[in-house]
PDB file of C-alpha atoms in Angstrom:
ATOM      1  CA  UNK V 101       1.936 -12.880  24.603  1.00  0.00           C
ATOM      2  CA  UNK V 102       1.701 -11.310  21.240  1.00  0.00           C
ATOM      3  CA  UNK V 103      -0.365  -8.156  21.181  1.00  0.00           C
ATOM      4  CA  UNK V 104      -2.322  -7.171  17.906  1.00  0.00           C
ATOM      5  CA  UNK V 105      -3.905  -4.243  16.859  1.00  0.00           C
ATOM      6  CA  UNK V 106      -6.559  -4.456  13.900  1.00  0.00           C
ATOM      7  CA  UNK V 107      -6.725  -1.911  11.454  1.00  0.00           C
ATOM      8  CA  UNK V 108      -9.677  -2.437   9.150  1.00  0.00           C
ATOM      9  CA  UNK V 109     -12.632   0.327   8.370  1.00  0.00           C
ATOM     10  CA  UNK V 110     -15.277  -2.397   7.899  1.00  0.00           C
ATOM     11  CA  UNK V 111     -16.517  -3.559  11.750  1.00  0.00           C
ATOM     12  CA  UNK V 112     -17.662  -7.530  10.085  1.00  0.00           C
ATOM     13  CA  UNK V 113     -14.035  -7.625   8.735  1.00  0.00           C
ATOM     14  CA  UNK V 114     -12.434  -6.340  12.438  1.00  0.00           C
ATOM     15  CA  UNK V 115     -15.494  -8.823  14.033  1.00  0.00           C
ATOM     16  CA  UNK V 116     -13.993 -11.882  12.126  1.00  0.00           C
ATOM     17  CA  UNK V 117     -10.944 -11.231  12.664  1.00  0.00           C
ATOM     18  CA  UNK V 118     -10.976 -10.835  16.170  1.00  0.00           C
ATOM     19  CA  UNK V 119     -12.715 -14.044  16.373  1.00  0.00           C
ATOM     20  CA  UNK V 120     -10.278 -15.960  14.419  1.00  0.00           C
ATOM     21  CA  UNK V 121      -7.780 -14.663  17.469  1.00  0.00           C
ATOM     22  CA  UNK V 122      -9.645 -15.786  20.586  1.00  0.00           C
ATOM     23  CA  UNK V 123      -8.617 -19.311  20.954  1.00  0.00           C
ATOM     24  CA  UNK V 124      -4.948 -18.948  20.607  1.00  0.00           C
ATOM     25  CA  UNK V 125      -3.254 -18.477  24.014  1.00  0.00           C
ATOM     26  CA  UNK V 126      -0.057 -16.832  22.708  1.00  0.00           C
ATOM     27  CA  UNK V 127      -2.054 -13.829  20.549  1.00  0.00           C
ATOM     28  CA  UNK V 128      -4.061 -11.162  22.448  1.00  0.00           C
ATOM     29  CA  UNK V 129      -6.343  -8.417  20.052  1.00  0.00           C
ATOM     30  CA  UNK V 130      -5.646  -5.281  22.364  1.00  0.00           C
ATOM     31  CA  UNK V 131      -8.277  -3.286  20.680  1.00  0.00           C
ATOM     32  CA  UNK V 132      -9.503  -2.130  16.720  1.00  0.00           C
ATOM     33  CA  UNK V 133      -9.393   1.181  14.814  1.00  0.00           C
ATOM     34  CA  UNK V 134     -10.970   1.973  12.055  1.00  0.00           C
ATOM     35  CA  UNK V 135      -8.747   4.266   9.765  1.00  0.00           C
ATOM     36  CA  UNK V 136      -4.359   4.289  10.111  1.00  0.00           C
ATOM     37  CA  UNK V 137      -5.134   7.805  12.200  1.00  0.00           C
ATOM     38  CA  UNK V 138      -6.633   5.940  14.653  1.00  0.00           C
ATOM     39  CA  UNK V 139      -4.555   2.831  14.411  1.00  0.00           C
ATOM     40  CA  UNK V 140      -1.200   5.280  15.489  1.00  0.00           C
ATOM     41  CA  UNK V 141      -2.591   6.420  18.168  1.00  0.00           C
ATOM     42  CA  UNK V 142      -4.274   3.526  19.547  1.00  0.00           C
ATOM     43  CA  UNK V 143      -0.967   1.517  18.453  1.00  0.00           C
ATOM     44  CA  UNK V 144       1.256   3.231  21.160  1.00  0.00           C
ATOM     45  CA  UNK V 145      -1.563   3.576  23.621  1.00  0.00           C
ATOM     46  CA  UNK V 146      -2.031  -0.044  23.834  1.00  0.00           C
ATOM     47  CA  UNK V 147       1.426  -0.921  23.574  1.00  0.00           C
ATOM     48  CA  UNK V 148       1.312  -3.218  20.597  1.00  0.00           C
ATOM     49  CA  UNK V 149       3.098  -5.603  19.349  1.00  0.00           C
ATOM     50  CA  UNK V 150       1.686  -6.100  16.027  1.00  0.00           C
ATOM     51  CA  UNK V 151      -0.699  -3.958  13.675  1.00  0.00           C
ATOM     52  CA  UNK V 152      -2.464  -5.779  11.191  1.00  0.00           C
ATOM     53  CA  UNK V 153      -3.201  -2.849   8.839  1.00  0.00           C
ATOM     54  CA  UNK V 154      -6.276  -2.817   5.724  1.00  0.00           C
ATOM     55  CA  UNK V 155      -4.657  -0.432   2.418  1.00  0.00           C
ATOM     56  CA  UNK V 156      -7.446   1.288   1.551  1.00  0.00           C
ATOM     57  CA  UNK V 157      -9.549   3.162   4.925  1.00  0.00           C
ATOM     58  CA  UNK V 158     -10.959   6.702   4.673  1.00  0.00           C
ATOM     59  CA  UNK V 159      -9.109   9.482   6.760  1.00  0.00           C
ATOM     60  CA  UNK V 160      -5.540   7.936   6.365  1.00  0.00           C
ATOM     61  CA  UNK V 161      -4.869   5.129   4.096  1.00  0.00           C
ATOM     62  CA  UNK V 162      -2.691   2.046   5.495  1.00  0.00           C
ATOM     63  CA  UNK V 163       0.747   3.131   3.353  1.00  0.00           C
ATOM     64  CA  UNK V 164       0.883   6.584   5.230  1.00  0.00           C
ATOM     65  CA  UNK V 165       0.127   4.667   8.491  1.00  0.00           C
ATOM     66  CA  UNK V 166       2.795   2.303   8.164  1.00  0.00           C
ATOM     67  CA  UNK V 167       5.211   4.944   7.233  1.00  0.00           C
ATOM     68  CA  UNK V 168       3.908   7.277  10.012  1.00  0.00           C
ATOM     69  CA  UNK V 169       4.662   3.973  12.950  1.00  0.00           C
ATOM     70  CA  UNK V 170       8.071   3.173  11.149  1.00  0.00           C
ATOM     71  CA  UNK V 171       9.394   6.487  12.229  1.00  0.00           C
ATOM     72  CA  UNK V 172       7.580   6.755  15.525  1.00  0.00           C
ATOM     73  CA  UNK V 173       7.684   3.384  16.776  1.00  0.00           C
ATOM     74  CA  UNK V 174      10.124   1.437  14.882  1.00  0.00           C
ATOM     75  CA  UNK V 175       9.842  -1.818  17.355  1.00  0.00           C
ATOM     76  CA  UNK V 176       5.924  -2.295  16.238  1.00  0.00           C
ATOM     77  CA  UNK V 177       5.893  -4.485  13.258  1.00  0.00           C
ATOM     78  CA  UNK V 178       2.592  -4.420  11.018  1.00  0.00           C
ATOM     79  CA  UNK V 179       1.434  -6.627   8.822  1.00  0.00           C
ATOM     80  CA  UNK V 180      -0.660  -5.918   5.921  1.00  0.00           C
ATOM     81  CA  UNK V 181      -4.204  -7.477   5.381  1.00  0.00           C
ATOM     82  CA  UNK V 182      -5.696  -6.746   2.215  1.00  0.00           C
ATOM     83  CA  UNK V 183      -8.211  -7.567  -0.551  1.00  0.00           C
ATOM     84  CA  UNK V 184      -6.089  -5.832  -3.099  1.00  0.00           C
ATOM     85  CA  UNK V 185      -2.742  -7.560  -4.476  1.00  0.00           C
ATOM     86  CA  UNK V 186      -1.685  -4.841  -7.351  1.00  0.00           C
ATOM     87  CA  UNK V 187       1.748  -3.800  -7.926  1.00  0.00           C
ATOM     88  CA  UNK V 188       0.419  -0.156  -6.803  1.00  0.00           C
ATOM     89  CA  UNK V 189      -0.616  -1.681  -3.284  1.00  0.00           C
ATOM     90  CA  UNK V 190       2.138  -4.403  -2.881  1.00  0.00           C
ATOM     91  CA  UNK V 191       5.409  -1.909  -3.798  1.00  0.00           C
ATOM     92  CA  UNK V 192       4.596   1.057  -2.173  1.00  0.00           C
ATOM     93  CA  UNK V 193       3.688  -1.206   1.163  1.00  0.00           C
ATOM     94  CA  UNK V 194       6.530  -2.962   1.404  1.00  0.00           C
ATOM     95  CA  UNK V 195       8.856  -0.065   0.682  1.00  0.00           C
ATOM     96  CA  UNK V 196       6.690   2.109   3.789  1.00  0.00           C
ATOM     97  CA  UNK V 197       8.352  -0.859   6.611  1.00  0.00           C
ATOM     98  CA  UNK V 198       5.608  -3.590   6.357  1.00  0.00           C
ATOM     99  CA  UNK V 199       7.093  -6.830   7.613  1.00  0.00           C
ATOM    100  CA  UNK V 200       4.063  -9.001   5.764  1.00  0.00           C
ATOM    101  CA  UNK V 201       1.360  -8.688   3.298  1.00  0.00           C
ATOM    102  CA  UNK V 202      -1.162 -11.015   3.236  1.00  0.00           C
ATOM    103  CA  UNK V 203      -4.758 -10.974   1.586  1.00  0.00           C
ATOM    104  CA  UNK V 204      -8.022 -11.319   3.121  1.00  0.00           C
ATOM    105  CA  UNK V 205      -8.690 -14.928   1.548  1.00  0.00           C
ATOM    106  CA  UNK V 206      -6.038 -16.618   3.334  1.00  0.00           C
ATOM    107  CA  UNK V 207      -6.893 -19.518   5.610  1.00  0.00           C
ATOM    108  CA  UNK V 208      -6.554 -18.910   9.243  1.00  0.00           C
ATOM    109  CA  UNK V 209      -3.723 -21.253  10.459  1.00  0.00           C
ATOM    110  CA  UNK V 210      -2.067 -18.729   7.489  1.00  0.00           C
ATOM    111  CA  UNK V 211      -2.896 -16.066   9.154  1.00  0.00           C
ATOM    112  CA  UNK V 212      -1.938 -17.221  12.289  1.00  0.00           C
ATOM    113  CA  UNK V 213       1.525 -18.317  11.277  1.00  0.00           C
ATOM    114  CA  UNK V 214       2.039 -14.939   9.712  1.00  0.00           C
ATOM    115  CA  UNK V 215       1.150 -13.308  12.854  1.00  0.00           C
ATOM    116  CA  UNK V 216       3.719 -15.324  14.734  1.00  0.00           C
ATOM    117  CA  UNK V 217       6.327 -15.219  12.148  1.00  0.00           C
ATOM    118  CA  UNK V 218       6.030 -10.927  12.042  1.00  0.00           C
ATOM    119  CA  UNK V 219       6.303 -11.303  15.813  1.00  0.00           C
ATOM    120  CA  UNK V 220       9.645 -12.762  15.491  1.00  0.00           C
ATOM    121  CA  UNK V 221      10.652 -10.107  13.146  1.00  0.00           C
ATOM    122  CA  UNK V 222      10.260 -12.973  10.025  1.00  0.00           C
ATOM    123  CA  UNK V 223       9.262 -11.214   6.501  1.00  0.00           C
ATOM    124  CA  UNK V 224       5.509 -13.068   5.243  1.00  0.00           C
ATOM    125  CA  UNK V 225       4.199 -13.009   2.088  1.00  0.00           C
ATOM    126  CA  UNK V 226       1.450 -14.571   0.726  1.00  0.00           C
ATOM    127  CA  UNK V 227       2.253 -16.985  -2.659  1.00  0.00           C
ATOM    128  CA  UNK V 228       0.242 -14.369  -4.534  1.00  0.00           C
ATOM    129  CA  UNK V 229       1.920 -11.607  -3.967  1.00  0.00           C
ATOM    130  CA  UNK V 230       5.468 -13.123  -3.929  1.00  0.00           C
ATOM    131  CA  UNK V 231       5.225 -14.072  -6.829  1.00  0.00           C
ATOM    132  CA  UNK V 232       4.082 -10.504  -7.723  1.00  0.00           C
ATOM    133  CA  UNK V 233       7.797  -9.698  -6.190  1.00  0.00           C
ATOM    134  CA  UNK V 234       9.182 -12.075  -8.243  1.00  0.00           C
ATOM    135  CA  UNK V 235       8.043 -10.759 -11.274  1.00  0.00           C
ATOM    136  CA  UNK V 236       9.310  -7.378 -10.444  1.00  0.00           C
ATOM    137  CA  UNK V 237      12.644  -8.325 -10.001  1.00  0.00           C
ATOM    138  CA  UNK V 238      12.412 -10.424 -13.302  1.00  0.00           C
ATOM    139  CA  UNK V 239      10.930  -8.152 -15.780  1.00  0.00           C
ATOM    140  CA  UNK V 240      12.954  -5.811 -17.715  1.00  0.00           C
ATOM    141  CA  UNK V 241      13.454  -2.201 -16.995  1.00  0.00           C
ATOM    142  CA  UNK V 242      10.986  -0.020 -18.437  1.00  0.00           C
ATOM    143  CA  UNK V 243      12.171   2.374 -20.643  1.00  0.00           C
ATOM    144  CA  UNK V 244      12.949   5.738 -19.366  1.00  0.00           C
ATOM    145  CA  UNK V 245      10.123   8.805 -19.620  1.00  0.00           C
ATOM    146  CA  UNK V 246      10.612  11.055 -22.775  1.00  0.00           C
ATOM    147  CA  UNK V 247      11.505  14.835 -21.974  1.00  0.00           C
ATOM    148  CA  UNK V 248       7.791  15.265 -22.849  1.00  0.00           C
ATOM    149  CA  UNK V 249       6.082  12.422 -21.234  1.00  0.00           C
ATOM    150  CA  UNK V 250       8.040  13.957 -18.129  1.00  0.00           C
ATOM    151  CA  UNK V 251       6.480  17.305 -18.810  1.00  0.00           C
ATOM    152  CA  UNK V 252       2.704  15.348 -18.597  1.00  0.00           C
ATOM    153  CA  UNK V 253       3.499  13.611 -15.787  1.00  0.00           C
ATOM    154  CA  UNK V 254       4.374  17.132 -14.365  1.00  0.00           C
ATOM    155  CA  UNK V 255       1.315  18.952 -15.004  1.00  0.00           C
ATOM    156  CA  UNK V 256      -0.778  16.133 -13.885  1.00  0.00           C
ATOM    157  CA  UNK V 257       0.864  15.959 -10.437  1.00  0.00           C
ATOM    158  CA  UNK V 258       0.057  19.956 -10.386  1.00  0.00           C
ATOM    159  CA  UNK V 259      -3.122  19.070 -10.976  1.00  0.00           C
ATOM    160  CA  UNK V 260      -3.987  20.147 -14.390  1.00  0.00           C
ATOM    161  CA  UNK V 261      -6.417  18.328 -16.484  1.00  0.00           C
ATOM    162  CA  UNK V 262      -6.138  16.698 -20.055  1.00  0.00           C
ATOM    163  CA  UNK V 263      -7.370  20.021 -21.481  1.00  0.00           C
ATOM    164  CA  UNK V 264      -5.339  22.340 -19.258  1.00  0.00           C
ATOM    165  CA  UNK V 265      -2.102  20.139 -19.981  1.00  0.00           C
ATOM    166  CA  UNK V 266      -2.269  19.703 -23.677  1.00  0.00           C
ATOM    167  CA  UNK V 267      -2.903  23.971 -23.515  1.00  0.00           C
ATOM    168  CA  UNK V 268       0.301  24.290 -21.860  1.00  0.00           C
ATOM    169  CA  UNK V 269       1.987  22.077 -24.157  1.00  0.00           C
ATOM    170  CA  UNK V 270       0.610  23.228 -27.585  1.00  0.00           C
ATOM    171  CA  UNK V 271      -0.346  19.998 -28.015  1.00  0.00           C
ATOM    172  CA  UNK V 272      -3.820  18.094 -28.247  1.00  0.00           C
ATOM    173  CA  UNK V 273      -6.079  16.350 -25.886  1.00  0.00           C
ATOM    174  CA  UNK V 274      -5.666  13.120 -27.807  1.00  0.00           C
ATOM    175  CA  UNK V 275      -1.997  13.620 -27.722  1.00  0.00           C
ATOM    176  CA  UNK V 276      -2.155  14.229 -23.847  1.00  0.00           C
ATOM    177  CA  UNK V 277      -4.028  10.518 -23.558  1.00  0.00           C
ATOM    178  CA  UNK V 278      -1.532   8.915 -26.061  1.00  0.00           C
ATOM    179  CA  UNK V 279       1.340  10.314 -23.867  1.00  0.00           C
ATOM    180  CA  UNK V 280      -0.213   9.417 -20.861  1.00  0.00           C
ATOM    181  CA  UNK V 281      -0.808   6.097 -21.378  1.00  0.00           C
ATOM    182  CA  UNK V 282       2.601   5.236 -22.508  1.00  0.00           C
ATOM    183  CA  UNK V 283       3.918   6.829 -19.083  1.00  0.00           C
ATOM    184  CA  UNK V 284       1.329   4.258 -17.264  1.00  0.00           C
ATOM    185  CA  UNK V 285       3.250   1.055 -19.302  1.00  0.00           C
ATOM    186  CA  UNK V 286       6.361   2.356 -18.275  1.00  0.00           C
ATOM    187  CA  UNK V 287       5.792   3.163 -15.150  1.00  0.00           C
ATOM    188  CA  UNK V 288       3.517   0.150 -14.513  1.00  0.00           C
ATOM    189  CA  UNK V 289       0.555   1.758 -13.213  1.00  0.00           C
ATOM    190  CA  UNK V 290      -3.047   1.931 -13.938  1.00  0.00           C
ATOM    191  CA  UNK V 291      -4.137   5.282 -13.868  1.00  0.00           C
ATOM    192  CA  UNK V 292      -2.879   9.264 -12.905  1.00  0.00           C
ATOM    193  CA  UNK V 293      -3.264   8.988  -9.290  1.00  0.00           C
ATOM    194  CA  UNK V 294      -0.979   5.883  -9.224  1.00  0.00           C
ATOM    195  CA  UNK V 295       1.198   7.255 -12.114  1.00  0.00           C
ATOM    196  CA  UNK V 296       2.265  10.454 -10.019  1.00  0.00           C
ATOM    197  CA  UNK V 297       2.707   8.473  -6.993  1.00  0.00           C
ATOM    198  CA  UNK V 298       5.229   6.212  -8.724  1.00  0.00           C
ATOM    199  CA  UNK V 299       6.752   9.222 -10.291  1.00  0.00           C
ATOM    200  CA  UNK V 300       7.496  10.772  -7.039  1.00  0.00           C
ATOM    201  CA  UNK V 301       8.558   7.720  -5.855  1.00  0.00           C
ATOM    202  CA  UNK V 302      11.336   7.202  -8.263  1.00  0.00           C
ATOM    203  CA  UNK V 303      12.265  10.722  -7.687  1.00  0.00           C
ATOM    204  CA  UNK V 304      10.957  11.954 -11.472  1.00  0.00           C
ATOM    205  CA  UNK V 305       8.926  14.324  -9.683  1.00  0.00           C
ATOM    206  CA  UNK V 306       9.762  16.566  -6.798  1.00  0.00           C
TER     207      UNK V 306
END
Protein backbone atom coordinates (compact mmCIF):
# COMPACT_ATOMS: atom_id res chain seq x y z
CA UNK A 1 0.00 0.00 0.00
CA UNK A 2 1.33 3.28 -1.14
CA UNK A 3 0.71 6.10 1.28
CA UNK A 4 0.28 9.77 -0.07
CA UNK A 5 0.28 12.90 1.48
CA UNK A 6 -1.31 15.99 -0.47
CA UNK A 7 0.19 19.19 -0.28
CA UNK A 8 -1.96 21.79 -1.98
CA UNK A 9 -3.31 25.28 -0.25
CA UNK A 10 -6.53 25.24 -2.31
CA UNK A 11 -9.15 22.55 -0.41
CA UNK A 12 -11.18 21.90 -4.32
CA UNK A 13 -7.63 21.08 -5.63
CA UNK A 14 -6.79 18.60 -2.31
CA UNK A 15 -10.87 17.50 -2.75
CA UNK A 16 -10.15 16.32 -6.40
CA UNK A 17 -7.37 14.93 -5.83
CA UNK A 18 -8.24 12.81 -3.14
CA UNK A 19 -11.04 11.62 -5.18
CA UNK A 20 -9.05 10.70 -8.12
CA UNK A 21 -7.22 8.25 -5.31
CA UNK A 22 -10.17 6.37 -3.83
CA UNK A 23 -10.69 3.60 -6.22
CA UNK A 24 -7.22 2.35 -6.52
CA UNK A 25 -6.51 -0.45 -4.00
CA UNK A 26 -2.70 -0.09 -3.98
CA UNK A 27 -2.73 4.02 -3.11
CA UNK A 28 -4.04 5.21 0.30
CA UNK A 29 -4.35 9.46 0.85
CA UNK A 30 -3.21 9.40 4.64
CA UNK A 31 -4.31 12.90 5.17
CA UNK A 32 -3.83 16.80 3.41
CA UNK A 33 -1.95 19.95 4.49
CA UNK A 34 -2.27 22.99 3.32
CA UNK A 35 1.20 24.83 3.22
CA UNK A 36 4.99 22.58 3.08
CA UNK A 37 5.03 23.57 7.12
CA UNK A 38 2.31 21.54 7.58
CA UNK A 39 3.05 18.94 4.98
CA UNK A 40 6.62 18.08 7.20
CA UNK A 41 5.06 17.58 9.98
CA UNK A 42 2.10 15.76 8.97
CA UNK A 43 4.58 13.81 6.48
CA UNK A 44 6.42 11.95 9.37
CA UNK A 45 3.36 11.80 11.56
CA UNK A 46 1.53 9.77 9.12
CA UNK A 47 4.33 7.85 8.00
CA UNK A 48 4.21 8.57 4.31
CA UNK A 49 5.24 7.21 1.57
CA UNK A 50 4.75 9.81 -0.93
CA UNK A 51 4.12 13.73 -0.78
CA UNK A 52 2.58 15.16 -3.64
CA UNK A 53 3.69 18.78 -3.06
CA UNK A 54 1.87 22.31 -4.90
CA UNK A 55 5.13 25.16 -5.57
CA UNK A 56 3.56 28.03 -4.67
CA UNK A 57 1.45 27.82 -0.82
CA UNK A 58 1.61 30.68 1.69
CA UNK A 59 3.69 30.04 4.97
CA UNK A 60 6.37 27.76 3.26
CA UNK A 61 6.56 27.35 -0.38
CA UNK A 62 6.92 23.62 -1.85
CA UNK A 63 10.97 24.10 -2.83
CA UNK A 64 11.86 24.78 0.94
CA UNK A 65 9.55 21.82 1.85
CA UNK A 66 11.11 19.44 -0.32
CA UNK A 67 14.50 20.48 0.74
CA UNK A 68 13.43 20.56 4.45
CA UNK A 69 12.03 16.33 4.00
CA UNK A 70 15.25 15.50 1.88
CA UNK A 71 17.35 16.08 4.91
CA UNK A 72 14.92 14.86 7.51
CA UNK A 73 13.39 12.02 5.92
CA UNK A 74 15.35 11.04 3.00
CA UNK A 75 13.18 7.63 2.36
CA UNK A 76 9.86 9.91 1.59
CA UNK A 77 9.85 10.66 -2.03
CA UNK A 78 7.60 13.73 -3.22
CA UNK A 79 6.37 14.46 -6.22
CA UNK A 80 5.61 17.79 -7.50
CA UNK A 81 2.05 18.89 -8.69
CA UNK A 82 1.90 22.13 -10.19
CA UNK A 83 0.16 24.67 -12.46
CA UNK A 84 3.40 26.41 -13.13
CA UNK A 85 6.10 24.79 -15.62
CA UNK A 86 8.87 27.81 -15.71
CA UNK A 87 12.45 27.21 -15.65
CA UNK A 88 12.33 29.18 -12.13
CA UNK A 89 9.85 26.41 -10.73
CA UNK A 90 11.14 23.29 -12.67
CA UNK A 91 15.22 23.84 -11.78
CA UNK A 92 15.16 24.84 -8.45
CA UNK A 93 12.56 21.71 -7.73
CA UNK A 94 14.34 19.22 -9.09
CA UNK A 95 17.69 20.31 -7.69
CA UNK A 96 15.71 20.47 -3.80
CA UNK A 97 15.27 16.09 -4.16
CA UNK A 98 11.89 15.95 -6.07
CA UNK A 99 11.63 12.55 -7.69
CA UNK A 100 8.67 13.93 -10.26
CA UNK A 101 7.10 17.02 -11.48
CA UNK A 102 4.02 16.88 -12.99
CA UNK A 103 1.32 19.67 -13.77
CA UNK A 104 -2.12 19.95 -12.68
CA UNK A 105 -3.62 19.22 -16.31
CA UNK A 106 -2.42 15.82 -16.55
CA UNK A 107 -4.91 13.01 -17.02
CA UNK A 108 -5.41 10.76 -14.12
CA UNK A 109 -4.13 7.28 -15.24
CA UNK A 110 -0.88 9.97 -15.59
CA UNK A 111 -1.09 10.78 -12.45
CA UNK A 112 -1.56 7.56 -11.22
CA UNK A 113 1.37 6.01 -13.01
CA UNK A 114 3.54 8.77 -11.68
CA UNK A 115 2.47 8.02 -8.28
CA UNK A 116 3.45 4.40 -8.68
CA UNK A 117 6.53 5.00 -10.60
CA UNK A 118 7.90 7.69 -7.54
CA UNK A 119 6.93 4.81 -5.25
CA UNK A 120 9.43 2.64 -6.83
CA UNK A 121 11.98 5.29 -6.60
CA UNK A 122 11.44 5.91 -10.77
CA UNK A 123 12.22 9.75 -11.82
CA UNK A 124 8.57 11.26 -13.69
CA UNK A 125 8.32 14.02 -15.69
CA UNK A 126 5.70 15.30 -17.51
CA UNK A 127 6.46 15.81 -21.64
CA UNK A 128 6.20 19.51 -20.85
CA UNK A 129 8.55 19.96 -18.61
CA UNK A 130 11.11 17.42 -20.00
CA UNK A 131 11.36 18.93 -22.65
CA UNK A 132 11.94 22.12 -20.57
CA UNK A 133 15.09 19.84 -19.27
CA UNK A 134 16.00 19.21 -22.52
CA UNK A 135 16.35 22.53 -23.54
CA UNK A 136 18.50 23.35 -20.63
CA UNK A 137 20.96 20.96 -21.31
CA UNK A 138 20.90 22.07 -25.07
CA UNK A 139 21.15 25.74 -24.99
CA UNK A 140 24.36 27.46 -24.79
CA UNK A 141 25.95 28.84 -21.73
CA UNK A 142 25.00 32.21 -20.92
CA UNK A 143 27.57 34.53 -20.80
CA UNK A 144 29.16 35.26 -17.56
CA UNK A 145 27.88 38.51 -15.26
CA UNK A 146 30.05 41.70 -15.83
CA UNK A 147 32.03 42.94 -12.62
CA UNK A 148 29.16 45.49 -12.58
CA UNK A 149 26.13 43.55 -13.39
CA UNK A 150 27.55 41.44 -10.32
CA UNK A 151 27.63 44.56 -8.23
CA UNK A 152 23.50 45.03 -9.16
CA UNK A 153 22.75 41.77 -8.57
CA UNK A 154 24.44 42.44 -5.13
CA UNK A 155 22.61 45.34 -3.97
CA UNK A 156 19.39 43.92 -5.07
CA UNK A 157 19.79 40.74 -2.98
CA UNK A 158 20.57 43.39 0.02
CA UNK A 159 17.59 44.75 -0.74
CA UNK A 160 18.20 48.06 -2.22
CA UNK A 161 15.97 49.54 -4.76
CA UNK A 162 16.61 50.87 -8.40
CA UNK A 163 17.18 54.32 -6.86
CA UNK A 164 19.21 53.23 -3.84
CA UNK A 165 21.45 50.95 -6.22
CA UNK A 166 22.18 53.26 -9.05
CA UNK A 167 23.18 55.91 -5.79
CA UNK A 168 25.66 53.50 -4.71
CA UNK A 169 26.96 52.99 -8.03
CA UNK A 170 27.15 56.60 -9.42
CA UNK A 171 25.22 55.46 -11.97
CA UNK A 172 21.50 56.12 -13.20
CA UNK A 173 18.19 54.56 -12.65
CA UNK A 174 17.88 53.79 -16.34
CA UNK A 175 21.29 52.33 -16.24
CA UNK A 176 20.28 50.15 -13.14
CA UNK A 177 17.15 48.68 -15.46
CA UNK A 178 19.46 48.28 -18.55
CA UNK A 179 21.90 46.29 -16.29
CA UNK A 180 19.34 44.47 -14.75
CA UNK A 181 17.72 43.17 -17.46
CA UNK A 182 20.72 41.85 -19.15
CA UNK A 183 21.51 39.86 -15.77
CA UNK A 184 17.75 38.35 -16.16
CA UNK A 185 18.82 36.98 -20.05
CA UNK A 186 21.76 35.61 -18.68
CA UNK A 187 20.68 34.23 -15.91
CA UNK A 188 17.36 33.11 -17.45
CA UNK A 189 14.98 34.54 -15.14
CA UNK A 190 12.07 36.79 -15.19
CA UNK A 191 12.35 39.18 -12.62
CA UNK A 192 14.68 40.26 -9.19
CA UNK A 193 13.21 37.84 -6.88
CA UNK A 194 14.04 34.95 -9.28
CA UNK A 195 17.30 36.68 -10.46
CA UNK A 196 18.85 36.63 -6.81
CA UNK A 197 17.64 33.25 -6.21
CA UNK A 198 19.51 31.94 -9.25
CA UNK A 199 22.42 34.03 -8.28
CA UNK A 200 22.74 32.40 -5.00
CA UNK A 201 22.20 29.34 -6.49
CA UNK A 202 25.14 29.38 -8.76
CA UNK A 203 27.11 30.60 -5.90
CA UNK A 204 27.49 34.46 -7.48
CA UNK A 205 26.08 35.57 -4.36
CA UNK A 206 26.84 34.54 -0.84
Amino acid sequence: MIRLLIVDDHPIVRDGLRAAFEAEPDIQVAGEAANGREGIDRAAALEVDIVLMDLRMPEMDGVTAITALRHSHPHIKTLVLTTFDGDSDVLPAIEAGATGYLLKDAPTDELLRAVRAAAAGEPVLSPSVAGRLMGQVRRPVKAALTDRELQVLTLVADGASNRQAAAKLFISEASIKTHLLHIYDKLGVRDRAAAVGEGYRRGLLR
